[in-house]
Each structure stands twice: as C-alpha cells, then as structure tokens.
Coordinates of C-alpha atoms in Angstrom, one line a residue:
Chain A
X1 CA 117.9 80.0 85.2
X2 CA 116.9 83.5 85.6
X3 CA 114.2 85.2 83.9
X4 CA 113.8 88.7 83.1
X5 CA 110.9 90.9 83.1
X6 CA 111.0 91.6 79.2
X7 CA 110.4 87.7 78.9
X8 CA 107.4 87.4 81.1
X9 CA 104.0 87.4 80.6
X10 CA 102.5 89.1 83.5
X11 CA 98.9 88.5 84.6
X12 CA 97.1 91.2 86.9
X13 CA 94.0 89.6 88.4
X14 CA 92.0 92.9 89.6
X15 CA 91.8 95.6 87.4
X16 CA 90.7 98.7 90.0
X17 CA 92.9 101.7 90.6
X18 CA 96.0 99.6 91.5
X19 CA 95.7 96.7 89.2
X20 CA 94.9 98.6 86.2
X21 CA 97.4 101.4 86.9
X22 CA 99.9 98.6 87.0
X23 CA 99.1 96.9 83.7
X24 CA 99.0 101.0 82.2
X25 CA 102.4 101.3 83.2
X26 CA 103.2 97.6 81.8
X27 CA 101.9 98.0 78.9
X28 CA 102.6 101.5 77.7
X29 CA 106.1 101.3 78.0
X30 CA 106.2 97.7 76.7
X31 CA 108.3 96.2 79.8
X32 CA 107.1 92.5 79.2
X33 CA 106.1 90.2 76.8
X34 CA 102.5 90.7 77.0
X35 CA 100.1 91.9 79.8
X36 CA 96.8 90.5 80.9
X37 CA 94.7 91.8 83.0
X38 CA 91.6 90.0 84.8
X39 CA 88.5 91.1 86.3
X40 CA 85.4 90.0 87.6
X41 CA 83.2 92.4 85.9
X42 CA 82.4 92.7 81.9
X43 CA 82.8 96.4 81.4
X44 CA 86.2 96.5 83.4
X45 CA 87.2 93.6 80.8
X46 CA 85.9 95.8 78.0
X47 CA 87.5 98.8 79.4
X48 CA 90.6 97.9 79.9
X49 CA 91.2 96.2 76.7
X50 CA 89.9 99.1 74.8
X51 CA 92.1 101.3 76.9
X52 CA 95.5 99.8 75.8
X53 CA 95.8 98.6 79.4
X54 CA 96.4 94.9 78.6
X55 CA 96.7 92.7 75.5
X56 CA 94.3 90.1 77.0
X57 CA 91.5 90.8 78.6
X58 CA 89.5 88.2 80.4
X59 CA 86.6 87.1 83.4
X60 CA 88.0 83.9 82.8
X61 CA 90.5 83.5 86.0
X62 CA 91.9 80.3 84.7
X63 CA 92.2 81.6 81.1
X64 CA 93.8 84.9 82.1
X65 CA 96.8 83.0 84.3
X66 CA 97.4 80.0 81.9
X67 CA 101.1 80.3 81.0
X68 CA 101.5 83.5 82.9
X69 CA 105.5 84.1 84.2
X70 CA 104.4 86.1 86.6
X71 CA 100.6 86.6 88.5
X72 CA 99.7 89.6 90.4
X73 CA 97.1 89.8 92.6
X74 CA 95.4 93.2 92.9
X75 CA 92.3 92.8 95.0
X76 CA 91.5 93.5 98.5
X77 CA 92.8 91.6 100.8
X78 CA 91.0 88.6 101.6
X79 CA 89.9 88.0 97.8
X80 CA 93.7 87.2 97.0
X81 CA 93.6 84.9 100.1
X82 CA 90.9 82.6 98.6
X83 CA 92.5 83.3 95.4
X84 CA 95.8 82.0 96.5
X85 CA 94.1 78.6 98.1
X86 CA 91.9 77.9 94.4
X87 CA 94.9 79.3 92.5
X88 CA 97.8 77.3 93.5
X89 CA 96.9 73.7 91.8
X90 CA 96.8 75.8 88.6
X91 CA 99.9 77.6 87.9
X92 CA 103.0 76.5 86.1
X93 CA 105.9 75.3 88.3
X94 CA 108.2 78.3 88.8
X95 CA 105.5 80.9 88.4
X96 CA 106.1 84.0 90.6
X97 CA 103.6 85.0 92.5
X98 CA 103.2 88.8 93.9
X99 CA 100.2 90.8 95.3
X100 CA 99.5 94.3 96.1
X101 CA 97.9 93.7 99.5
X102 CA 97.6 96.5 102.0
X103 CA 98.3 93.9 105.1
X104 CA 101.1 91.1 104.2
X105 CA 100.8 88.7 107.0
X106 CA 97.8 86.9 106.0
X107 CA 98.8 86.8 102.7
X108 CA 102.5 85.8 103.1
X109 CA 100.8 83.1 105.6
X110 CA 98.6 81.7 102.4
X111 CA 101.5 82.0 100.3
X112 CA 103.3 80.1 102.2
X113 CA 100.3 77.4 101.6
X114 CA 100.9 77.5 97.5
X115 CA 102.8 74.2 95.8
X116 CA 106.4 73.9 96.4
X117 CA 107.1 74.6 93.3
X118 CA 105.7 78.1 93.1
X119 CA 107.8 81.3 94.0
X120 CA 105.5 83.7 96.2
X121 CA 106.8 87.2 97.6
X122 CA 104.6 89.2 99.0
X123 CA 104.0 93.5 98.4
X124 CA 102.6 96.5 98.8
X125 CA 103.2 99.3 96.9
X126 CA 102.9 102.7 99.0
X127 CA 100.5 104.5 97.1
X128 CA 97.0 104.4 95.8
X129 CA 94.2 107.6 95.9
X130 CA 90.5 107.2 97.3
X131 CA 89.1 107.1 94.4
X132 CA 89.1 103.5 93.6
X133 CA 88.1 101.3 90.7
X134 CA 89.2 101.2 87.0
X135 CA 88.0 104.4 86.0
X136 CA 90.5 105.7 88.4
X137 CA 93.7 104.4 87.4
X138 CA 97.1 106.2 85.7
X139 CA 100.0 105.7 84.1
X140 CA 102.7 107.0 86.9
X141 CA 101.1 105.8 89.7
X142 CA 103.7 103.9 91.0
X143 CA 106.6 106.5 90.2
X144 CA 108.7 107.4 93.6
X145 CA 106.7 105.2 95.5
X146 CA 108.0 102.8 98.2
X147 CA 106.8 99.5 97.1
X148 CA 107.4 96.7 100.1
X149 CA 108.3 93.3 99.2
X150 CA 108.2 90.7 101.6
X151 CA 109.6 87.7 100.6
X152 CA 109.1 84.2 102.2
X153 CA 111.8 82.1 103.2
X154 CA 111.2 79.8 100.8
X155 CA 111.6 82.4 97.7
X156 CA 114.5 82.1 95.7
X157 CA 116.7 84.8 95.1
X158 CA 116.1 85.0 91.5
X159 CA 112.2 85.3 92.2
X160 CA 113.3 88.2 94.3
X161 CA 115.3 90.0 91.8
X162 CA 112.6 89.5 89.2
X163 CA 110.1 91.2 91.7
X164 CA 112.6 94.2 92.3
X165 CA 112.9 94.3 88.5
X166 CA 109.2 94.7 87.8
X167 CA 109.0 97.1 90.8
X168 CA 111.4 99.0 89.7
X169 CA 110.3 99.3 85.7
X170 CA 107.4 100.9 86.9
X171 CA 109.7 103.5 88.7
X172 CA 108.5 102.6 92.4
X173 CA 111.2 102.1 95.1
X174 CA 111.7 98.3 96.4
X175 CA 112.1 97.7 100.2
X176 CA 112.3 94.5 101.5
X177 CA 110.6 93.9 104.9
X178 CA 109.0 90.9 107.0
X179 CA 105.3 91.0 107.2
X180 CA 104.9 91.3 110.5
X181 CA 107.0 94.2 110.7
X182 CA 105.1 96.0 107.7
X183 CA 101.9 95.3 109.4
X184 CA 102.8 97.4 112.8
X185 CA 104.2 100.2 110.8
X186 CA 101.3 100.6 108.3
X187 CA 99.0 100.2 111.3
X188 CA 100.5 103.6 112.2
X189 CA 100.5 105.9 109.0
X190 CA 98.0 104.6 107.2
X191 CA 95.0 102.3 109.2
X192 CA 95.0 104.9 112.2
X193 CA 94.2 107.6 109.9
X194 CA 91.5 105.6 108.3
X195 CA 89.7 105.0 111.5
X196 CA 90.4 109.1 112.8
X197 CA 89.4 110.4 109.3
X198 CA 85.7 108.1 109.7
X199 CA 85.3 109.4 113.0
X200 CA 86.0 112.7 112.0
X201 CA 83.7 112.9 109.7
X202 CA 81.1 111.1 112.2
X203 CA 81.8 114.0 114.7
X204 CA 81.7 116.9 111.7
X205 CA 78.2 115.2 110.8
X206 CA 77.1 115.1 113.8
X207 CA 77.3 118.6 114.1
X208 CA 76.0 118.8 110.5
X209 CA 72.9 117.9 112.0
X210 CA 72.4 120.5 113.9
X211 CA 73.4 123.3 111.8
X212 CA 74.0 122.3 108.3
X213 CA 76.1 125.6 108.1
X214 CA 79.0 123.0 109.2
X215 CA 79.5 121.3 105.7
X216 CA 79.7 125.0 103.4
X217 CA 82.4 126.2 106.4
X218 CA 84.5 123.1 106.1
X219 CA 87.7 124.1 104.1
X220 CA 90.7 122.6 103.6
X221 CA 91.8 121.8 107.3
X222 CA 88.7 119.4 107.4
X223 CA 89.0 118.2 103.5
X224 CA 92.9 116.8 104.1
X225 CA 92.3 115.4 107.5
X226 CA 89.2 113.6 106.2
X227 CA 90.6 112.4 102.9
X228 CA 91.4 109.1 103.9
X229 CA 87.7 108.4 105.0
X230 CA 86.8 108.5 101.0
X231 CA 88.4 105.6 100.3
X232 CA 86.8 102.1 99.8
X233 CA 84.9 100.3 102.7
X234 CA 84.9 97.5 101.6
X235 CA 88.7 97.3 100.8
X236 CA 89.3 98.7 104.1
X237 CA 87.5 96.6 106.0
X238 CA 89.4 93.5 104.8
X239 CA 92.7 95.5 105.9
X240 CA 91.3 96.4 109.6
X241 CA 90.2 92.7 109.9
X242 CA 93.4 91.2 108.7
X243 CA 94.8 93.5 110.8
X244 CA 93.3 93.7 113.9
X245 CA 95.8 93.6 116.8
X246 CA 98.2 96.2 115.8
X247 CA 95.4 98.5 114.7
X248 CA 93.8 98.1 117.9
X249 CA 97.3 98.9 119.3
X250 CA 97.8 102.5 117.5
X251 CA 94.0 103.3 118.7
X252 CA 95.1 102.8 122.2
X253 CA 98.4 104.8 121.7
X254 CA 96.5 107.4 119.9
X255 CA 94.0 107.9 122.3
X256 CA 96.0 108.2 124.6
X257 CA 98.0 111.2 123.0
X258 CA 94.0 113.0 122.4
X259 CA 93.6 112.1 126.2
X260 CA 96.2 114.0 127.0
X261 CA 95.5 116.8 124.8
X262 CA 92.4 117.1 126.3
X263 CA 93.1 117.3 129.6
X264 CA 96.1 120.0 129.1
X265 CA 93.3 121.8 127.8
X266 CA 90.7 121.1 130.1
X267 CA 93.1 122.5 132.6
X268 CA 94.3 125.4 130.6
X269 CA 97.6 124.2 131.1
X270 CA 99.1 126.3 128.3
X271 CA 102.6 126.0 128.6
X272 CA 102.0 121.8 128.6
X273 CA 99.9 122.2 126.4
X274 CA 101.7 124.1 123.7
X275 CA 105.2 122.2 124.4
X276 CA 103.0 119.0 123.7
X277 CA 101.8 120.6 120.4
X278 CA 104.8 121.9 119.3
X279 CA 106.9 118.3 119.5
X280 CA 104.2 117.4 116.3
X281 CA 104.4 120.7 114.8
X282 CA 108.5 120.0 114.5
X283 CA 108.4 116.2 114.0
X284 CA 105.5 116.9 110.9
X285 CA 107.8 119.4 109.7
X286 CA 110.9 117.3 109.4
X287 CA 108.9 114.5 107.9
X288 CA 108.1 116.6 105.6
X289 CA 111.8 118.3 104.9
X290 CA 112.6 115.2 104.1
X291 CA 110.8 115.0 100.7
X292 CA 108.6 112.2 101.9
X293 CA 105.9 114.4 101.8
X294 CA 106.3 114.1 97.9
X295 CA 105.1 110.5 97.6
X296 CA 101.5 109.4 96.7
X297 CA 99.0 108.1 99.0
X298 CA 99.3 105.0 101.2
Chain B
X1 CA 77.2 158.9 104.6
X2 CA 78.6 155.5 102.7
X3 CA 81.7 154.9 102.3
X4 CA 83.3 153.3 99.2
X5 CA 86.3 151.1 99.6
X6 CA 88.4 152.7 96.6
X7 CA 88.5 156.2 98.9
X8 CA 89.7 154.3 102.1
X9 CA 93.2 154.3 103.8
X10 CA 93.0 150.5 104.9
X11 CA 96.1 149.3 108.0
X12 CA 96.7 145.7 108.2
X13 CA 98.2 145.2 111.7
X14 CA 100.3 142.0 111.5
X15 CA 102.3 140.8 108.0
X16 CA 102.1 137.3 108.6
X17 CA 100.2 134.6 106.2
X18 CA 96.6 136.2 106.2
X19 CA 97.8 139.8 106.7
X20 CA 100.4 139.9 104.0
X21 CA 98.1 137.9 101.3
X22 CA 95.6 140.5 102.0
X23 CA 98.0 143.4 101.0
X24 CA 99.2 141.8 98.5
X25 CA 95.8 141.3 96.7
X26 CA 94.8 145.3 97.9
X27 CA 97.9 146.6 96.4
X28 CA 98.3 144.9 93.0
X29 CA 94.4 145.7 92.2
X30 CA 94.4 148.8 93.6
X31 CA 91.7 148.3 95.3
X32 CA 91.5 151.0 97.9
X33 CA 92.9 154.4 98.4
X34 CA 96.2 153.4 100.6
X35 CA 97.5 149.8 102.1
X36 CA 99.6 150.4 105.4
X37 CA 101.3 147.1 106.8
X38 CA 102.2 147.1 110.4
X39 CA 104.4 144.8 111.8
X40 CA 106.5 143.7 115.1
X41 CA 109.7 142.4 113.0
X42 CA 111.7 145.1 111.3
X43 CA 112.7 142.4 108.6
X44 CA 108.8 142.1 107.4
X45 CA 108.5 145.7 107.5
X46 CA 111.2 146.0 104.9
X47 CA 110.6 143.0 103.2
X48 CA 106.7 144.2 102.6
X49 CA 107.7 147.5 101.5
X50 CA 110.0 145.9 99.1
X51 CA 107.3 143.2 97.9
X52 CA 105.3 145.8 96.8
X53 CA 102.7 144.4 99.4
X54 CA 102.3 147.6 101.1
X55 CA 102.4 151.9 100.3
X56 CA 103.8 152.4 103.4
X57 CA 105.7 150.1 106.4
X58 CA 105.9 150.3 110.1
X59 CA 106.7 148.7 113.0
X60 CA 104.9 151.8 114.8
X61 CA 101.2 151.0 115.3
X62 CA 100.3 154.6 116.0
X63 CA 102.0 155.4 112.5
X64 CA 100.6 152.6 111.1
X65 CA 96.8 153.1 111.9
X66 CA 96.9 157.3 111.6
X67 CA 94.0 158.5 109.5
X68 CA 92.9 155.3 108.2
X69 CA 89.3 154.6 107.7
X70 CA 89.8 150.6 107.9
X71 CA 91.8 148.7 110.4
X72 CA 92.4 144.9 110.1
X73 CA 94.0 143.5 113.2
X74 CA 95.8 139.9 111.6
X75 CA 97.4 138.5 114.5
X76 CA 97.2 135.7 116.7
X77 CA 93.4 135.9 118.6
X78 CA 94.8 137.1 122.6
X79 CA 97.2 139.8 120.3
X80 CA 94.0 141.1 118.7
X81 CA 91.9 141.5 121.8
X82 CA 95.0 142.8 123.1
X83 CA 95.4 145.4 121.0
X84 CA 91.5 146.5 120.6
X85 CA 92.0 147.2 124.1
X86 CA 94.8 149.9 123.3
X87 CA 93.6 151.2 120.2
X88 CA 90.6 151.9 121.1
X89 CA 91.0 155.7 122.2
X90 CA 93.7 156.2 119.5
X91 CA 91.6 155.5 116.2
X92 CA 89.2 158.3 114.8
X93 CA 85.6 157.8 114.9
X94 CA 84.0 156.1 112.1
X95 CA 87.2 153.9 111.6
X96 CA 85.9 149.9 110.4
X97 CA 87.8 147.6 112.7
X98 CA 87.9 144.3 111.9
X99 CA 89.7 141.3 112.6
X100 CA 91.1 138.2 110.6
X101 CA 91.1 135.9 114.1
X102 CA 89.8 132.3 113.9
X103 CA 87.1 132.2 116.6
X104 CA 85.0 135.3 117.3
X105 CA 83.4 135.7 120.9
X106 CA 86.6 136.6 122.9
X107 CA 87.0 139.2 120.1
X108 CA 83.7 140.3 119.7
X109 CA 83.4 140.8 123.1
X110 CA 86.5 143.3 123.1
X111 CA 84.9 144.9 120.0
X112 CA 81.9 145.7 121.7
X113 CA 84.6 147.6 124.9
X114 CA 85.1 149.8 122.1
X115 CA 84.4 153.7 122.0
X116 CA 81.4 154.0 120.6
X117 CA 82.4 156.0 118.0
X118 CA 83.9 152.8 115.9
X119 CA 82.3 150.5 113.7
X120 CA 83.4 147.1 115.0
X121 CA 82.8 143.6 113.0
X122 CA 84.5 140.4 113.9
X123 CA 85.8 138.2 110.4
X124 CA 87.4 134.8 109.4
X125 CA 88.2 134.1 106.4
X126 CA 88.1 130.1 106.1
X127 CA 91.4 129.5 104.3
X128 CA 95.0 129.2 104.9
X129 CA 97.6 126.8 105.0
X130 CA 99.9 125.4 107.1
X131 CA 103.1 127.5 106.9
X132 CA 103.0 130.7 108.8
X133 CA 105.0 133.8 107.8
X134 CA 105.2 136.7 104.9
X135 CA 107.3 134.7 103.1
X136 CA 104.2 132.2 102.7
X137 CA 102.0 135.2 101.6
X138 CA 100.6 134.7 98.2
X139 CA 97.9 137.1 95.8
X140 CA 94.7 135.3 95.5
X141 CA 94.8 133.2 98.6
X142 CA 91.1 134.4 99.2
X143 CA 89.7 134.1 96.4
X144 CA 86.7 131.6 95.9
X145 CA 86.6 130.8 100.1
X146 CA 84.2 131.5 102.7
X147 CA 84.8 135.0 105.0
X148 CA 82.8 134.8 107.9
X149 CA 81.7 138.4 109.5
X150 CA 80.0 138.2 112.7
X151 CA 78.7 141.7 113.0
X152 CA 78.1 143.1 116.6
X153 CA 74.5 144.8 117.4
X154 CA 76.1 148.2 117.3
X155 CA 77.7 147.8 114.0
X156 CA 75.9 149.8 111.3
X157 CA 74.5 148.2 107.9
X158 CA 77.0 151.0 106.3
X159 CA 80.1 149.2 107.8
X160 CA 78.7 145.7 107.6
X161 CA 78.8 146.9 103.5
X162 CA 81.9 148.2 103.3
X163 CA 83.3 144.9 104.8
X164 CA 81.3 142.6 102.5
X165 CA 82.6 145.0 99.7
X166 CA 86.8 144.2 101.3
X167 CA 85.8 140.5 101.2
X168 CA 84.0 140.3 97.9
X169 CA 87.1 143.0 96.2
X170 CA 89.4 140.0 96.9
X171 CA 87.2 137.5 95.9
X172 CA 86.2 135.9 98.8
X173 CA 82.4 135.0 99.6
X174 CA 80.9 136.6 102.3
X175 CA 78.6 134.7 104.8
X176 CA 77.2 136.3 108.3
X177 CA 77.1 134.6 111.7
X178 CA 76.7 135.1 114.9
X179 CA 80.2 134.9 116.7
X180 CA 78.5 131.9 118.6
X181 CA 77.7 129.9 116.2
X182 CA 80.8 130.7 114.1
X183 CA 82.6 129.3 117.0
X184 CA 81.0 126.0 117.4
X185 CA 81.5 125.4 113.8
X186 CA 85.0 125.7 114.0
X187 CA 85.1 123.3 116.3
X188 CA 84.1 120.8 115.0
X189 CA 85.8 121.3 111.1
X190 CA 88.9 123.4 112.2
X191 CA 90.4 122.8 115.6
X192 CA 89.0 119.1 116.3
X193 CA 91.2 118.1 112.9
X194 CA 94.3 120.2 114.5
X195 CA 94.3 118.5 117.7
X196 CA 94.0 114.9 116.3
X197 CA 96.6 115.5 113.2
X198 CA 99.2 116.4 116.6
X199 CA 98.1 113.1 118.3
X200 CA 97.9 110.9 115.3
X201 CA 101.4 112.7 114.7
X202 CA 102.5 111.6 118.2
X203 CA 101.4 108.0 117.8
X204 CA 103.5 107.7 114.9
X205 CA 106.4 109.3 116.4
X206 CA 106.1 107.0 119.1
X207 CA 106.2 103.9 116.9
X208 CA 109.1 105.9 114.6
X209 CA 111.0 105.9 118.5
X210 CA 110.8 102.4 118.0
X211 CA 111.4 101.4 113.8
X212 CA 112.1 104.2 112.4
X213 CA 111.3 103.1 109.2
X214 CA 108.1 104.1 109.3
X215 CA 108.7 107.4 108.5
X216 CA 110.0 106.3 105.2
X217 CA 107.0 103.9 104.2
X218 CA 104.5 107.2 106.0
X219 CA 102.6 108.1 102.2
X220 CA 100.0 110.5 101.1
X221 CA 97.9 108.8 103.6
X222 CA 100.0 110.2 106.8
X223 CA 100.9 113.5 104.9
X224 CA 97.3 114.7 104.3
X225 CA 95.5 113.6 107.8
X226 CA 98.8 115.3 110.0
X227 CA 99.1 118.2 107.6
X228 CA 97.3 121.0 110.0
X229 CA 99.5 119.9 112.5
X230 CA 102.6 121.6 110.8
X231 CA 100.3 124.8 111.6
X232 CA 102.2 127.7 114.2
X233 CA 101.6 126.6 117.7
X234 CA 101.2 129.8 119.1
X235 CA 98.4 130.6 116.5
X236 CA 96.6 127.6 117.6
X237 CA 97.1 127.5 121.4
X238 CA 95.5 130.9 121.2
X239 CA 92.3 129.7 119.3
X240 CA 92.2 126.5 121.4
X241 CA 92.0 128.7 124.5
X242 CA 89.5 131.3 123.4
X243 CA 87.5 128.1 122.1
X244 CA 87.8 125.8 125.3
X245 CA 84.6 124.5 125.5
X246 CA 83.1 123.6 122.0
X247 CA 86.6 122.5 121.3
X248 CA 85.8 119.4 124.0
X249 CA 82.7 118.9 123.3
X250 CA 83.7 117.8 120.0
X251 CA 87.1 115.9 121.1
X252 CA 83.9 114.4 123.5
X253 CA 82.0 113.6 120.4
X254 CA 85.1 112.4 118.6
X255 CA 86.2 110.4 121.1
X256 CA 82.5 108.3 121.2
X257 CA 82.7 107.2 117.5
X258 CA 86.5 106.6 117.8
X259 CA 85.5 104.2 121.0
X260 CA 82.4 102.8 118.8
X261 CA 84.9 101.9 115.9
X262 CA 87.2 100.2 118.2
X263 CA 84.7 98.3 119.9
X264 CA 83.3 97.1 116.8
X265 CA 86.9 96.3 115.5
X266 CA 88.2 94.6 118.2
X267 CA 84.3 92.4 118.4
X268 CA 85.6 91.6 114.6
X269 CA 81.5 92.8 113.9
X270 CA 82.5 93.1 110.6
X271 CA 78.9 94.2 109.3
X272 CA 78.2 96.7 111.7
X273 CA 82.1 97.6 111.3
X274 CA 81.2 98.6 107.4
X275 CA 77.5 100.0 107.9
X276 CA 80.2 102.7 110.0
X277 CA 82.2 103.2 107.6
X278 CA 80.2 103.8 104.9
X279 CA 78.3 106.4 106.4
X280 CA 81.3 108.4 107.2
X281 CA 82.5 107.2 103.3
X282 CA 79.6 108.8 101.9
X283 CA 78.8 111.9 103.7
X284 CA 82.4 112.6 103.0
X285 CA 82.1 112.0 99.1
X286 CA 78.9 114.1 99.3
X287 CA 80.5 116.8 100.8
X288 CA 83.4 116.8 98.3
X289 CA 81.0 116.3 95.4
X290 CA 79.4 120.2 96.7
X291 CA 82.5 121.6 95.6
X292 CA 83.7 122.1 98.9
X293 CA 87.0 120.4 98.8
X294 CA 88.5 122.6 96.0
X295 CA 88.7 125.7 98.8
X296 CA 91.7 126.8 100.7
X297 CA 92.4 125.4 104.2
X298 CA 90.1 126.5 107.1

C-alpha cells in the first residue's frame, strides 16, 4: 500500500534552523496533511506556531508523534540517537522514520535498533547556515540542495519513494548513499573545514592579542575561510564525535598537504611551490564551473 | 605647495582587478585631472580605453607615466619593486608613488632606493576577490574597506594627504602602519587563510581521486573556506615570498591549535574538545558582530 506525502502527517521533532525551515516549507505550500513541529523549549513552541510553521505545536514528544505518517528528527546528532531508542515502542507500525543528521552511521546503526515494523531511512540534507536555531530558519532552504538518503536494508521501497517524495517537495535533490560512505566524504568538505576554520580563528586571535589591529584588517579572505567556525558547538561536537575516525583521517591528509606547503616555502622552492598551488587554484575553479558553488552550506 | 587631487594627472600601471576598479571609480567621478592605464597586454589596453576606465591607454610605461603627478604601480609585489627600480630616474620630482601590493617591506624598501626627489608611500587596500583580470574590474570595489598606507620617513605630510584624499575620493578608509607591522597582520588574516584553503583543497581532491562524489555533495561549507584558493597564483607566490617569515610563524601557530584539536578529538575529551570550540565560535561571532564581515576580501 503506498502512501503519498499529501496523505501524511509529518512530525518534525527539533524546530532550529533545519527543522523549522523544513516544516516552513511543509506548511506554506501545503504538501501534507498537517505539520507538527516539536521542540523542547516553550518560546520555540510559541514561535513556530504563531509563525505558520506548523499546525500543532507541542513540548509534548509523545503528543507531537501520536499518529504521525511520517517523524523527522531534526536535532543534533546524538539527541536523535536517544530519541530513536525511547521513540521506537511508541510509533505506529509502518511509520517512516527520517532525520537530518549531519553523520549517518550512528544513526542508521540505531535505526537499525527501531521495531520491525517501523520504516527508517536515514538523511542529510546538504545545507544549513551558521546561524542556528529557530529564529534562523526560511522558507527555500532546502531548494537545489543535495539531500542524502541512506536507506537501511531493511527499508522498503515504498518507504524510500515516500522519502524522495518529501525531499523532493521541498525542491532539494535526493541521492541515495550508504552511511559509511557519506561519513568519509562529509569528513572532507565539511568536518575538515570546521576544525581549519576554529583553528584559524585561534591563530588570528592569537595574533589579536598582540595587536588588536588584526581583527579591523581582517576582510573578506579571513571572513569566508572562517565562516564555518560560527556555527554551533555544540552541534558540532556531536558530529566530530560520532565521527571520529575519518575526521581524524582528513586532519592527517590535510596536514600533510600544509606540511608540504610549508616546507616548499621554507626552502623558497618557487617553482614547487607555485605548481603545488596552482593544482588547487584549477581544481577550486572547476568545482566551481560546475555550478556547485551555487548550493547552500553544508 | 599642496597639491589637490582634482589638478593631478594620476597613471595606474597594471589593469588587472585592483588597477582597473581603481580607474574605473577615478574616471566615472571625475575625480582627478587625467586617468592613464598602463598595461602589458595590448587586449586590456583597448579594452580599458573602450570601458571608459581610462583617458588615455598604453602598453608604453614611459608614455604612460609622462607628466603625471601620481603613479600607482598595481601589479604583482616582485613587478612593483621591479619597476621602482626603473622608474625611478624617469619620473619628475614631486611625483606621489604609490603602490597597491599586498605586503609592504620589500616595497618600501625599494621606495626608500628612490631619487630623492619623489614622494614615496607604500598602500594596500584590504579588498578583492578571487578572480583576477580587467574583466573582474568593478566601480565601487573600495568603497567602505580598509587602505593601509605605510608611509616611509622621507615621505612628506603633503603626500601622505594627497594619498589619504585618493583613498577617501573612492571611499575607502584610510589607516596608517608601519610596513612591519602591516606585514605581520597579513599573515595571520590574509595569506595563512590562502595557504590552508589550497591544502584543505588538496585533501579533498585527494579523497575526490578516490569517490568522486564528493565533489557533488561539497556545499557552501567547502565553497566558502577554499574560496581564496581560486585566487592568481602568481599574485600569491609573490606575496608568500616577500612575506616568508611571518607567513610561518603563523602556519607555526596554526599548526599548534590544529594539533591541540586533533589530540583532543582523537582523546574523545569531549569537554575540553567544546571549551575549544567555543572560544574560536565566539571570537568569530564577535568579530562579525563589529561589522567587519560586510567588507570586501583582504
């Protein structure tokens, strides 16, 4: 029996920058049958009622999923891991069950934990800003977007298409992957630069204090290559730790590439030195030729 | 006797990015008596004359800089010291020479070779972006960011004015420092970002060699912490080199936090892990909340 996403009623538990962008999107352009949206504190619940975000509202975790078609976790990381352990007993049989986790093999691992007769996949849409939290969130977040599913072996196909549909009502781009395979590559583009923007900005204050002259200099060379260190710790943190190994993995690789930089320098090795630059200056380039530099944040 | 910058014949030597935005924003305000572009390409020299960037075109320096009262030299830093060392005996006394290089002692130093008949004064205005050329030339790309002018002891307070009044007429702020100082600054929020955008770009393109997916999941994330490393090579191989040393103490400095982050990541010392973060969280949304991040690109 399949369902479609105009039948469902969809549950967002999390209502920060993703969560609530989600259920803006849901809700504005009346894609399902009605749209709740859950969060821990009572000003989110206030807000994003009075916003139009949802048509329910609720603190209430047990209120805000009862007869929900579909539940979507929207918190960090290891939130919807206990979630998924006191959730499972509670949900109707057939339920699908997605999340917008930054790391999937955790997840997908507790997933794989849920009743039998639940339909997990797994996700994570590629985009998001630094700013985080409710006040944050906006219709079209999700639009062009890559938005990585990673079903389980035990989710049906129909779960799967209904997770495509919802994906790809809100405009984002579906691509199916495994978890571990996510995990290595988002360990690259997007946990690397976390960690390079921090130290960054360590090294930048660190010169800050010894000549405060450093911060009213910085322009926009230092204000995109830092970006990234805006974002939420504490969401971070549960990525880095739930992701340890091939994190630790792209520090090694990377440091080995500054390493070299350094001692090309060092030397004055120009002609190394600039061949080794120019290989990123062409490879940025054509990343960027290819339109992918259009997306939103990941 | 004080010069006004509405009587001067001002020579931009080099139509690329800087040199041609600068023109551009002389020209359509009419801000001084005569804008002269000289440049190596024949193809820039027409296509400035024909943008209406410049009065008058050349690929002949001599031509270019006859009579004026205000040379800007716009090229890559070696080009600029260079060519102080041929223009020297060429320009007539009292000529402003100044510079639009981004690091200041190599240059300074050349200045200060001059006859002493010139008024020297080293400059860098802190904005940009990442694609090089006249074609990226745009009006207004000064306005609202910081011009550093490192004056040399010989300069006099007359052409240390009539270089804060070029800087201010295109709406730029004007802040002295010692070429030094400027230098070390630099480092830390300008070149240390350009060298690890290439490796961070390399440790990608290293796991892209093996999945080369990731490029298509790489988000805004990627794009804004590799962005400088799209910047012209042979712009930046000639600031690394004429900025050897502070440029390793910071990749030193860097490097330490980069190592501290690891350690604590791979420890899983999760609290000390986020008292890290945080710090480099919030000095990073302080310095945005200044202001600071609405600039151009250093």
């Amino acid at each position: 029996m399949k369902k479609r996403l105009a039948e469902c009623r969809v549950t967002v538990v999390g209502l920060g920058l993703m969560g609530a962008s989600l259920c803006l999107d849901l809700s504005q352009h009346t894609l399902c049958r009605e749209v709740r949206g859950v969060a821990r504190r009572t000003d989110t619940v206030l807000d994003a009622f009075f916003a139009g975000a949802v048509d329910l509202a609720t603190n209430d975790l047990y209120t805000g999923i009862l007869g929900a078609d579909i539940v979507i976790l929207a918190t960090p990381v290891r939130t919807i891991v206990h979630m998924l352990e006191e959730l499972g007993p509670r949900l109707w049989p057939g339920t699908l069950v997605m999340d917008l986790g930054s790391t999937k093999q955790t997840i997908c691992a507790a997933m794989d934990r849920l009743p039998p007769g639940l339909q997990p996949i797994g996700g994570h849409p590629m985009t998001g800003k630094e700013t985080a939290g409710f006040q944050a969130a906006e219709p079209g977040l999700y639009r062009g977007a890559p938005w990585i599913l990673t079903p389980l072996p035990r989710t049906s196909p129909e779960a799967l298409d209904l997770a495509r549909e919802l994906v790809e009502a809100v405009g984002a781009r579906p691509m199916v992957l495994e978890a571990e395979r996510h995990d290595r590559l988002v360990a690259s583009i997007s946990h690397l630069p976390f960690l390079l923007a921090s130290a960054l900005v360590h090294a930048v204050a660190d010169t800050g204090a010894q000549d405060p002259a450093v911060w009213e200099l910085a322009a926009g060379g230092f204000r995109d290559t830092s970006r990234v260190a805006a974002s939420d710790t504490r969401m971070f943190l549960d990525i880095l730790m739930t992701n340890r190994e091939a994190v630790l993995d792209q520090l090694e690789r990377f440091g080995q590439h500054v390493a070299e930089l350094r001692t090309l320098l060092a030397n004055g090795d120009e002609e190394a030195l600039q061949a080794k630059l120019a290989i990123s200056q062409q490879a940025r380039a054509r990343w960027q030729g290819r339109g992918s530099g259009d997306q939103g944040i990941g």
